[in-house]
């Protein structure tokens, strides 16, 4: 189970998240949609404390962290339950594809190098990147870099993967490949939280959806409810523009 309770994030006087709460179960795929600048990416970063929340609680599995008294030990325990796929890949430029996948296994999960390499190769194979394992990011296309990022996220055996607009930096012809890979992950039972503008993916793959605006959740429901029977006025306007 993943549970976020009353999460607040502020940048100076600006409230970016204003009391966000939601809950999903294992195997769910949650799509988070909404206009740009409404706190969607900040929500993901707040969940794993890349951006420290001012207050609120995040629970993943049997680990619960309260923002008000979160120390390094608690945050580390929470991060070990989840992984993240970034919009701009976030690969180490001085490491090969294989080394990028191995890195969190060695440094965070303290797995020995031989076992880390074996695991990394397994997950590079799952995303179709075995033949590029010795390539540096500069020699990989955007889609290939994102596949490495997904392999890295999978290799640590997380309870949930957070996807922050994983296709927005890709050339249009590469988007379909990454969405198909994500669809296969969902079908395998992976719990996923996806900030996305890809409405076709959200409609087909998501089990739950959230619409955010101005740092709050304005509507939550199933894809069918969002696409066929939206209730919130702003959600209706948003859907009318993008469908």
PDB file of C-alpha atoms in Angstrom:
ATOM      1  CA  UNK A   1       0.000   0.000   0.000  1.00  0.00           C
ATOM      2  CA  UNK A   2       1.113   3.558  -0.768  1.00  0.00           C
ATOM      3  CA  UNK A   3      -0.454   6.324   1.272  1.00  0.00           C
ATOM      4  CA  UNK A   4       0.166  10.069   1.237  1.00  0.00           C
ATOM      5  CA  UNK A   5      -1.474  12.092   3.988  1.00  0.00           C
ATOM      6  CA  UNK A   6      -1.835  15.869   4.109  1.00  0.00           C
ATOM      7  CA  UNK A   7       1.414  16.627   2.275  1.00  0.00           C
ATOM      8  CA  UNK A   8       2.519  20.269   2.197  1.00  0.00           C
ATOM      9  CA  UNK A   9       5.478  21.632   0.227  1.00  0.00           C
ATOM     10  CA  UNK A  10       6.445  25.294   0.222  1.00  0.00           C
ATOM     11  CA  UNK A  11       9.053  27.245  -1.732  1.00  0.00           C
ATOM     12  CA  UNK A  12       9.459  30.389   0.351  1.00  0.00           C
ATOM     13  CA  UNK A  13       6.046  32.042   0.568  1.00  0.00           C
ATOM     14  CA  UNK A  14       4.626  29.877  -2.244  1.00  0.00           C
ATOM     15  CA  UNK A  15       2.601  26.822  -1.318  1.00  0.00           C
ATOM     16  CA  UNK A  16       3.273  24.280  -4.066  1.00  0.00           C
ATOM     17  CA  UNK A  17       1.448  21.365  -2.414  1.00  0.00           C
ATOM     18  CA  UNK A  18      -1.441  22.311  -0.186  1.00  0.00           C
ATOM     19  CA  UNK A  19      -2.484  19.259   1.794  1.00  0.00           C
ATOM     20  CA  UNK A  20      -2.383  16.439  -0.784  1.00  0.00           C
ATOM     21  CA  UNK A  21      -3.734  13.037   0.300  1.00  0.00           C
ATOM     22  CA  UNK A  22      -4.322   9.815  -1.644  1.00  0.00           C
ATOM     23  CA  UNK A  23      -3.975   6.060  -1.284  1.00  0.00           C
ATOM     24  CA  UNK A  24      -3.366   3.235  -3.762  1.00  0.00           C
ATOM     25  CA  UNK A  25      -2.953  -0.509  -3.399  1.00  0.00           C
ATOM     26  CA  UNK A  26      -0.261  -2.863  -4.647  1.00  0.00           C
ATOM     27  CA  UNK A  27      -0.546  -3.366  -8.410  1.00  0.00           C
ATOM     28  CA  UNK A  28      -2.366  -0.086  -9.018  1.00  0.00           C
ATOM     29  CA  UNK A  29      -1.264   2.321 -11.737  1.00  0.00           C
ATOM     30  CA  UNK A  30      -2.036   5.899 -10.722  1.00  0.00           C
ATOM     31  CA  UNK A  31      -1.937   8.546 -13.463  1.00  0.00           C
ATOM     32  CA  UNK A  32      -1.538  12.136 -12.258  1.00  0.00           C
ATOM     33  CA  UNK A  33      -2.675  14.755 -14.742  1.00  0.00           C
ATOM     34  CA  UNK A  34      -3.224  18.497 -14.735  1.00  0.00           C
ATOM     35  CA  UNK A  35      -1.911  21.783 -16.136  1.00  0.00           C
ATOM     36  CA  UNK A  36       1.791  22.591 -15.954  1.00  0.00           C
ATOM     37  CA  UNK A  37       2.996  24.167 -12.730  1.00  0.00           C
ATOM     38  CA  UNK A  38       0.342  22.643 -10.501  1.00  0.00           C
ATOM     39  CA  UNK A  39       2.610  20.532  -8.296  1.00  0.00           C
ATOM     40  CA  UNK A  40       2.516  17.146 -10.030  1.00  0.00           C
ATOM     41  CA  UNK A  41       6.282  16.629 -10.235  1.00  0.00           C
ATOM     42  CA  UNK A  42       6.733  18.216  -6.810  1.00  0.00           C
ATOM     43  CA  UNK A  43       4.367  15.597  -5.413  1.00  0.00           C
ATOM     44  CA  UNK A  44       6.651  12.795  -6.614  1.00  0.00           C
ATOM     45  CA  UNK A  45       9.738  14.540  -5.269  1.00  0.00           C
ATOM     46  CA  UNK A  46       7.985  15.215  -2.003  1.00  0.00           C
ATOM     47  CA  UNK A  47       7.061  11.556  -1.679  1.00  0.00           C
ATOM     48  CA  UNK A  48      10.718  10.485  -1.760  1.00  0.00           C
ATOM     49  CA  UNK A  49      11.968  13.609   0.054  1.00  0.00           C
ATOM     50  CA  UNK A  50      14.075  14.886  -2.837  1.00  0.00           C
ATOM     51  CA  UNK A  51      12.097  18.007  -1.948  1.00  0.00           C
ATOM     52  CA  UNK A  52      11.508  17.904   1.828  1.00  0.00           C
ATOM     53  CA  UNK A  53       7.830  18.449   2.648  1.00  0.00           C
ATOM     54  CA  UNK A  54       6.985  20.977   5.343  1.00  0.00           C
ATOM     55  CA  UNK A  55       4.488  18.540   6.826  1.00  0.00           C
ATOM     56  CA  UNK A  56       2.582  15.374   6.063  1.00  0.00           C
ATOM     57  CA  UNK A  57       3.141  11.629   6.055  1.00  0.00           C
ATOM     58  CA  UNK A  58       4.269   9.169   3.375  1.00  0.00           C
ATOM     59  CA  UNK A  59       3.754   5.413   3.747  1.00  0.00           C
ATOM     60  CA  UNK A  60       5.133   2.790   1.358  1.00  0.00           C
ATOM     61  CA  UNK A  61       4.596  -0.795   2.468  1.00  0.00           C
ATOM     62  CA  UNK A  62       5.519  -1.030   6.132  1.00  0.00           C
ATOM     63  CA  UNK A  63       7.629   2.159   6.146  1.00  0.00           C
ATOM     64  CA  UNK A  64       6.015   5.409   7.302  1.00  0.00           C
ATOM     65  CA  UNK A  65       7.846   8.735   7.440  1.00  0.00           C
ATOM     66  CA  UNK A  66       6.489  11.900   9.059  1.00  0.00           C
ATOM     67  CA  UNK A  67       7.893  15.033   7.428  1.00  0.00           C
ATOM     68  CA  UNK A  68       8.132  16.927  10.708  1.00  0.00           C
ATOM     69  CA  UNK A  69      10.669  14.519  12.215  1.00  0.00           C
ATOM     70  CA  UNK A  70      12.175  12.766   9.186  1.00  0.00           C
ATOM     71  CA  UNK A  71      15.871  12.012   9.675  1.00  0.00           C
ATOM     72  CA  UNK A  72      18.392  10.508   7.254  1.00  0.00           C
ATOM     73  CA  UNK A  73      17.694   6.979   8.493  1.00  0.00           C
ATOM     74  CA  UNK A  74      13.937   7.289   7.982  1.00  0.00           C
ATOM     75  CA  UNK A  75      14.276   8.886   4.543  1.00  0.00           C
ATOM     76  CA  UNK A  76      16.752   6.220   3.444  1.00  0.00           C
ATOM     77  CA  UNK A  77      14.355   3.471   4.561  1.00  0.00           C
ATOM     78  CA  UNK A  78      11.546   5.103   2.564  1.00  0.00           C
ATOM     79  CA  UNK A  79      13.661   5.523  -0.564  1.00  0.00           C
ATOM     80  CA  UNK A  80      14.607   1.857  -0.430  1.00  0.00           C
ATOM     81  CA  UNK A  81      10.922   1.073  -1.024  1.00  0.00           C
ATOM     82  CA  UNK A  82      10.612   3.111  -4.224  1.00  0.00           C
ATOM     83  CA  UNK A  83      12.505   4.193  -7.301  1.00  0.00           C
ATOM     84  CA  UNK A  84      12.054   6.991  -9.801  1.00  0.00           C
ATOM     85  CA  UNK A  85      12.242   7.430 -13.564  1.00  0.00           C
ATOM     86  CA  UNK A  86      13.012  11.009 -14.524  1.00  0.00           C
ATOM     87  CA  UNK A  87      11.894  13.209 -17.376  1.00  0.00           C
ATOM     88  CA  UNK A  88      15.483  13.881 -18.457  1.00  0.00           C
ATOM     89  CA  UNK A  89      16.826  10.366 -17.743  1.00  0.00           C
ATOM     90  CA  UNK A  90      19.229  11.494 -14.969  1.00  0.00           C
ATOM     91  CA  UNK A  91      21.947   8.999 -15.945  1.00  0.00           C
ATOM     92  CA  UNK A  92      25.546   9.426 -14.819  1.00  0.00           C
ATOM     93  CA  UNK A  93      27.364  10.634 -17.928  1.00  0.00           C
ATOM     94  CA  UNK A  94      30.682   9.069 -16.898  1.00  0.00           C
ATOM     95  CA  UNK A  95      29.160   5.595 -16.492  1.00  0.00           C
ATOM     96  CA  UNK A  96      28.090   3.043 -19.077  1.00  0.00           C
ATOM     97  CA  UNK A  97      24.515   1.784 -19.244  1.00  0.00           C
ATOM     98  CA  UNK A  98      25.531  -1.254 -17.201  1.00  0.00           C
ATOM     99  CA  UNK A  99      27.316   0.840 -14.576  1.00  0.00           C
ATOM    100  CA  UNK A 100      24.330   3.181 -14.286  1.00  0.00           C
ATOM    101  CA  UNK A 101      22.066   0.262 -13.406  1.00  0.00           C
ATOM    102  CA  UNK A 102      24.643  -1.215 -11.027  1.00  0.00           C
ATOM    103  CA  UNK A 103      25.259   2.036  -9.131  1.00  0.00           C
ATOM    104  CA  UNK A 104      22.220   2.076  -6.769  1.00  0.00           C
ATOM    105  CA  UNK A 105      22.555  -1.649  -6.184  1.00  0.00           C
ATOM    106  CA  UNK A 106      26.089  -1.143  -4.897  1.00  0.00           C
ATOM    107  CA  UNK A 107      25.874   2.226  -3.140  1.00  0.00           C
ATOM    108  CA  UNK A 108      22.339   2.122  -1.705  1.00  0.00           C
ATOM    109  CA  UNK A 109      21.555  -1.567  -1.340  1.00  0.00           C
ATOM    110  CA  UNK A 110      25.141  -2.644  -0.545  1.00  0.00           C
ATOM    111  CA  UNK A 111      25.140  -5.559  -3.015  1.00  0.00           C
ATOM    112  CA  UNK A 112      28.575  -6.853  -4.022  1.00  0.00           C
ATOM    113  CA  UNK A 113      29.795  -5.901  -7.487  1.00  0.00           C
ATOM    114  CA  UNK A 114      29.507  -9.363  -9.033  1.00  0.00           C
ATOM    115  CA  UNK A 115      25.892  -9.797  -7.929  1.00  0.00           C
ATOM    116  CA  UNK A 116      25.072  -6.214  -8.911  1.00  0.00           C
ATOM    117  CA  UNK A 117      26.418  -6.822 -12.428  1.00  0.00           C
ATOM    118  CA  UNK A 118      24.366 -10.002 -12.763  1.00  0.00           C
ATOM    119  CA  UNK A 119      21.193  -8.203 -11.674  1.00  0.00           C
ATOM    120  CA  UNK A 120      21.903  -5.183 -13.877  1.00  0.00           C
ATOM    121  CA  UNK A 121      22.387  -7.388 -16.951  1.00  0.00           C
ATOM    122  CA  UNK A 122      19.105  -9.149 -16.201  1.00  0.00           C
ATOM    123  CA  UNK A 123      17.151  -5.903 -16.164  1.00  0.00           C
ATOM    124  CA  UNK A 124      18.928  -4.385 -19.151  1.00  0.00           C
ATOM    125  CA  UNK A 125      17.800  -7.495 -21.006  1.00  0.00           C
ATOM    126  CA  UNK A 126      14.207  -6.927 -19.861  1.00  0.00           C
ATOM    127  CA  UNK A 127      14.200  -3.460 -21.449  1.00  0.00           C
ATOM    128  CA  UNK A 128      16.004  -4.553 -24.602  1.00  0.00           C
ATOM    129  CA  UNK A 129      19.317  -2.826 -23.882  1.00  0.00           C
ATOM    130  CA  UNK A 130      21.770  -5.723 -23.501  1.00  0.00           C
ATOM    131  CA  UNK A 131      23.533  -4.831 -26.741  1.00  0.00           C
ATOM    132  CA  UNK A 132      24.091  -1.276 -25.470  1.00  0.00           C
ATOM    133  CA  UNK A 133      25.337  -2.197 -21.994  1.00  0.00           C
ATOM    134  CA  UNK A 134      28.836  -0.770 -22.585  1.00  0.00           C
ATOM    135  CA  UNK A 135      27.627   2.468 -24.177  1.00  0.00           C
ATOM    136  CA  UNK A 136      27.840   5.817 -22.367  1.00  0.00           C
ATOM    137  CA  UNK A 137      24.719   8.034 -22.280  1.00  0.00           C
ATOM    138  CA  UNK A 138      26.173  10.364 -24.924  1.00  0.00           C
ATOM    139  CA  UNK A 139      26.099   7.440 -27.376  1.00  0.00           C
ATOM    140  CA  UNK A 140      22.490   6.497 -26.606  1.00  0.00           C
ATOM    141  CA  UNK A 141      19.295   7.993 -27.997  1.00  0.00           C
ATOM    142  CA  UNK A 142      16.761   9.544 -25.670  1.00  0.00           C
ATOM    143  CA  UNK A 143      14.589   6.460 -25.814  1.00  0.00           C
ATOM    144  CA  UNK A 144      17.554   4.221 -25.070  1.00  0.00           C
ATOM    145  CA  UNK A 145      18.581   6.378 -22.118  1.00  0.00           C
ATOM    146  CA  UNK A 146      15.055   6.185 -20.745  1.00  0.00           C
ATOM    147  CA  UNK A 147      15.121   2.395 -21.074  1.00  0.00           C
ATOM    148  CA  UNK A 148      18.309   2.352 -19.011  1.00  0.00           C
ATOM    149  CA  UNK A 149      16.584   4.587 -16.463  1.00  0.00           C
ATOM    150  CA  UNK A 150      13.685   2.140 -16.254  1.00  0.00           C
ATOM    151  CA  UNK A 151      16.088  -0.805 -15.895  1.00  0.00           C
ATOM    152  CA  UNK A 152      17.817   1.040 -13.058  1.00  0.00           C
ATOM    153  CA  UNK A 153      14.483   1.671 -11.351  1.00  0.00           C
ATOM    154  CA  UNK A 154      13.417  -1.968 -11.683  1.00  0.00           C
ATOM    155  CA  UNK A 155      16.716  -3.497 -10.585  1.00  0.00           C
ATOM    156  CA  UNK A 156      16.360  -2.387  -6.961  1.00  0.00           C
ATOM    157  CA  UNK A 157      13.094  -4.342  -6.624  1.00  0.00           C
ATOM    158  CA  UNK A 158      10.951  -1.403  -5.478  1.00  0.00           C
ATOM    159  CA  UNK A 159       7.423  -1.573  -4.129  1.00  0.00           C
ATOM    160  CA  UNK A 160       6.489   1.371  -6.370  1.00  0.00           C
ATOM    161  CA  UNK A 161       8.065   3.225  -9.294  1.00  0.00           C
ATOM    162  CA  UNK A 162       7.478   6.967  -9.666  1.00  0.00           C
ATOM    163  CA  UNK A 163       7.498   8.158 -13.299  1.00  0.00           C
ATOM    164  CA  UNK A 164       7.923  11.906 -13.796  1.00  0.00           C
ATOM    165  CA  UNK A 165       6.657  12.645 -17.326  1.00  0.00           C
ATOM    166  CA  UNK A 166       8.885   9.873 -18.721  1.00  0.00           C
ATOM    167  CA  UNK A 167       8.115  10.581 -22.389  1.00  0.00           C
ATOM    168  CA  UNK A 168       8.059  14.393 -22.485  1.00  0.00           C
ATOM    169  CA  UNK A 169      11.736  14.752 -23.483  1.00  0.00           C
ATOM    170  CA  UNK A 170      11.556  12.101 -26.205  1.00  0.00           C
ATOM    171  CA  UNK A 171      11.192  12.468 -29.943  1.00  0.00           C
ATOM    172  CA  UNK A 172       7.623  11.548 -30.953  1.00  0.00           C
ATOM    173  CA  UNK A 173       8.719   8.343 -32.695  1.00  0.00           C
ATOM    174  CA  UNK A 174      10.278   7.071 -29.443  1.00  0.00           C
ATOM    175  CA  UNK A 175       7.293   7.777 -27.199  1.00  0.00           C
ATOM    176  CA  UNK A 176       5.347   4.698 -28.257  1.00  0.00           C
ATOM    177  CA  UNK A 177       8.211   2.342 -27.387  1.00  0.00           C
ATOM    178  CA  UNK A 178       8.524   3.663 -23.838  1.00  0.00           C
ATOM    179  CA  UNK A 179       4.754   3.642 -23.281  1.00  0.00           C
ATOM    180  CA  UNK A 180       4.602   0.040 -24.492  1.00  0.00           C
ATOM    181  CA  UNK A 181       7.367  -0.904 -22.058  1.00  0.00           C
ATOM    182  CA  UNK A 182       5.471   0.814 -19.225  1.00  0.00           C
ATOM    183  CA  UNK A 183       2.299  -1.012 -20.238  1.00  0.00           C
ATOM    184  CA  UNK A 184       4.123  -4.336 -19.932  1.00  0.00           C
ATOM    185  CA  UNK A 185       5.354  -3.333 -16.473  1.00  0.00           C
ATOM    186  CA  UNK A 186       1.787  -2.565 -15.434  1.00  0.00           C
ATOM    187  CA  UNK A 187       0.598  -5.914 -16.784  1.00  0.00           C
ATOM    188  CA  UNK A 188       3.290  -7.639 -14.718  1.00  0.00           C
ATOM    189  CA  UNK A 189       1.772  -6.162 -11.553  1.00  0.00           C
ATOM    190  CA  UNK A 190       4.234  -3.330 -10.911  1.00  0.00           C
ATOM    191  CA  UNK A 191       2.779  -0.543  -8.782  1.00  0.00           C
ATOM    192  CA  UNK A 192       3.308   2.747 -10.621  1.00  0.00           C
ATOM    193  CA  UNK A 193       2.600   6.439 -10.078  1.00  0.00           C
ATOM    194  CA  UNK A 194       2.894   8.291 -13.375  1.00  0.00           C
ATOM    195  CA  UNK A 195       2.820  12.032 -13.989  1.00  0.00           C
ATOM    196  CA  UNK A 196       1.845  12.169 -17.640  1.00  0.00           C
ATOM    197  CA  UNK A 197       0.278  14.109 -20.488  1.00  0.00           C
ATOM    198  CA  UNK A 198      -0.247  10.897 -22.467  1.00  0.00           C
ATOM    199  CA  UNK A 199      -4.009  10.544 -22.183  1.00  0.00           C
ATOM    200  CA  UNK A 200      -4.189   7.386 -24.297  1.00  0.00           C
ATOM    201  CA  UNK A 201      -1.803   5.655 -21.917  1.00  0.00           C
ATOM    202  CA  UNK A 202      -3.723   6.899 -18.875  1.00  0.00           C
ATOM    203  CA  UNK A 203      -7.034   5.704 -20.276  1.00  0.00           C
ATOM    204  CA  UNK A 204      -5.737   2.262 -21.244  1.00  0.00           C
ATOM    205  CA  UNK A 205      -3.303   1.420 -18.452  1.00  0.00           C
ATOM    206  CA  UNK A 206      -4.183   3.420 -15.312  1.00  0.00           C
ATOM    207  CA  UNK A 207      -6.411   1.916 -12.642  1.00  0.00           C
ATOM    208  CA  UNK A 208      -6.791   5.273 -10.854  1.00  0.00           C
ATOM    209  CA  UNK A 209      -6.405   8.900 -11.902  1.00  0.00           C
ATOM    210  CA  UNK A 210      -5.836  12.174 -10.089  1.00  0.00           C
ATOM    211  CA  UNK A 211      -6.395  15.677 -11.466  1.00  0.00           C
ATOM    212  CA  UNK A 212      -4.289  18.349  -9.773  1.00  0.00           C
ATOM    213  CA  UNK A 213      -4.456  22.119  -9.939  1.00  0.00           C
ATOM    214  CA  UNK A 214      -2.928  24.783  -7.699  1.00  0.00           C
ATOM    215  CA  UNK A 215      -1.301  22.214  -5.449  1.00  0.00           C
ATOM    216  CA  UNK A 216      -4.445  20.310  -4.553  1.00  0.00           C
ATOM    217  CA  UNK A 217      -6.299  17.263  -5.858  1.00  0.00           C
ATOM    218  CA  UNK A 218      -9.504  18.484  -7.465  1.00  0.00           C
ATOM    219  CA  UNK A 219     -10.790  15.091  -8.579  1.00  0.00           C
ATOM    220  CA  UNK A 220      -9.860  11.431  -8.159  1.00  0.00           C
ATOM    221  CA  UNK A 221     -11.423   8.398  -9.798  1.00  0.00           C
ATOM    222  CA  UNK A 222     -11.177   5.704 -12.438  1.00  0.00           C
ATOM    223  CA  UNK A 223     -10.153   6.408 -16.041  1.00  0.00           C
ATOM    224  CA  UNK A 224     -13.745   5.736 -17.107  1.00  0.00           C
ATOM    225  CA  UNK A 225     -15.020   8.377 -14.690  1.00  0.00           C
ATOM    226  CA  UNK A 226     -12.414  10.884 -15.871  1.00  0.00           C
ATOM    227  CA  UNK A 227     -13.006  10.387 -19.587  1.00  0.00           C
ATOM    228  CA  UNK A 228     -16.742   9.715 -19.603  1.00  0.00           C
ATOM    229  CA  UNK A 229     -18.151  11.465 -16.517  1.00  0.00           C
ATOM    230  CA  UNK A 230     -15.798  14.141 -15.126  1.00  0.00           C
ATOM    231  CA  UNK A 231     -17.380  16.092 -12.275  1.00  0.00           C
ATOM    232  CA  UNK A 232     -15.043  18.991 -11.509  1.00  0.00           C
ATOM    233  CA  UNK A 233     -15.518  22.014 -13.765  1.00  0.00           C
ATOM    234  CA  UNK A 234     -11.788  22.545 -14.279  1.00  0.00           C
ATOM    235  CA  UNK A 235     -11.283  18.864 -15.092  1.00  0.00           C
ATOM    236  CA  UNK A 236     -14.033  19.097 -17.715  1.00  0.00           C
ATOM    237  CA  UNK A 237     -12.307  22.126 -19.265  1.00  0.00           C
ATOM    238  CA  UNK A 238      -8.905  20.408 -19.147  1.00  0.00           C
ATOM    239  CA  UNK A 239     -10.165  17.215 -20.755  1.00  0.00           C
ATOM    240  CA  UNK A 240     -12.007  19.120 -23.452  1.00  0.00           C
ATOM    241  CA  UNK A 241      -8.752  20.788 -24.519  1.00  0.00           C
ATOM    242  CA  UNK A 242      -6.525  17.710 -24.612  1.00  0.00           C
ATOM    243  CA  UNK A 243      -8.756  14.925 -25.916  1.00  0.00           C
TER     244      UNK A 243
END
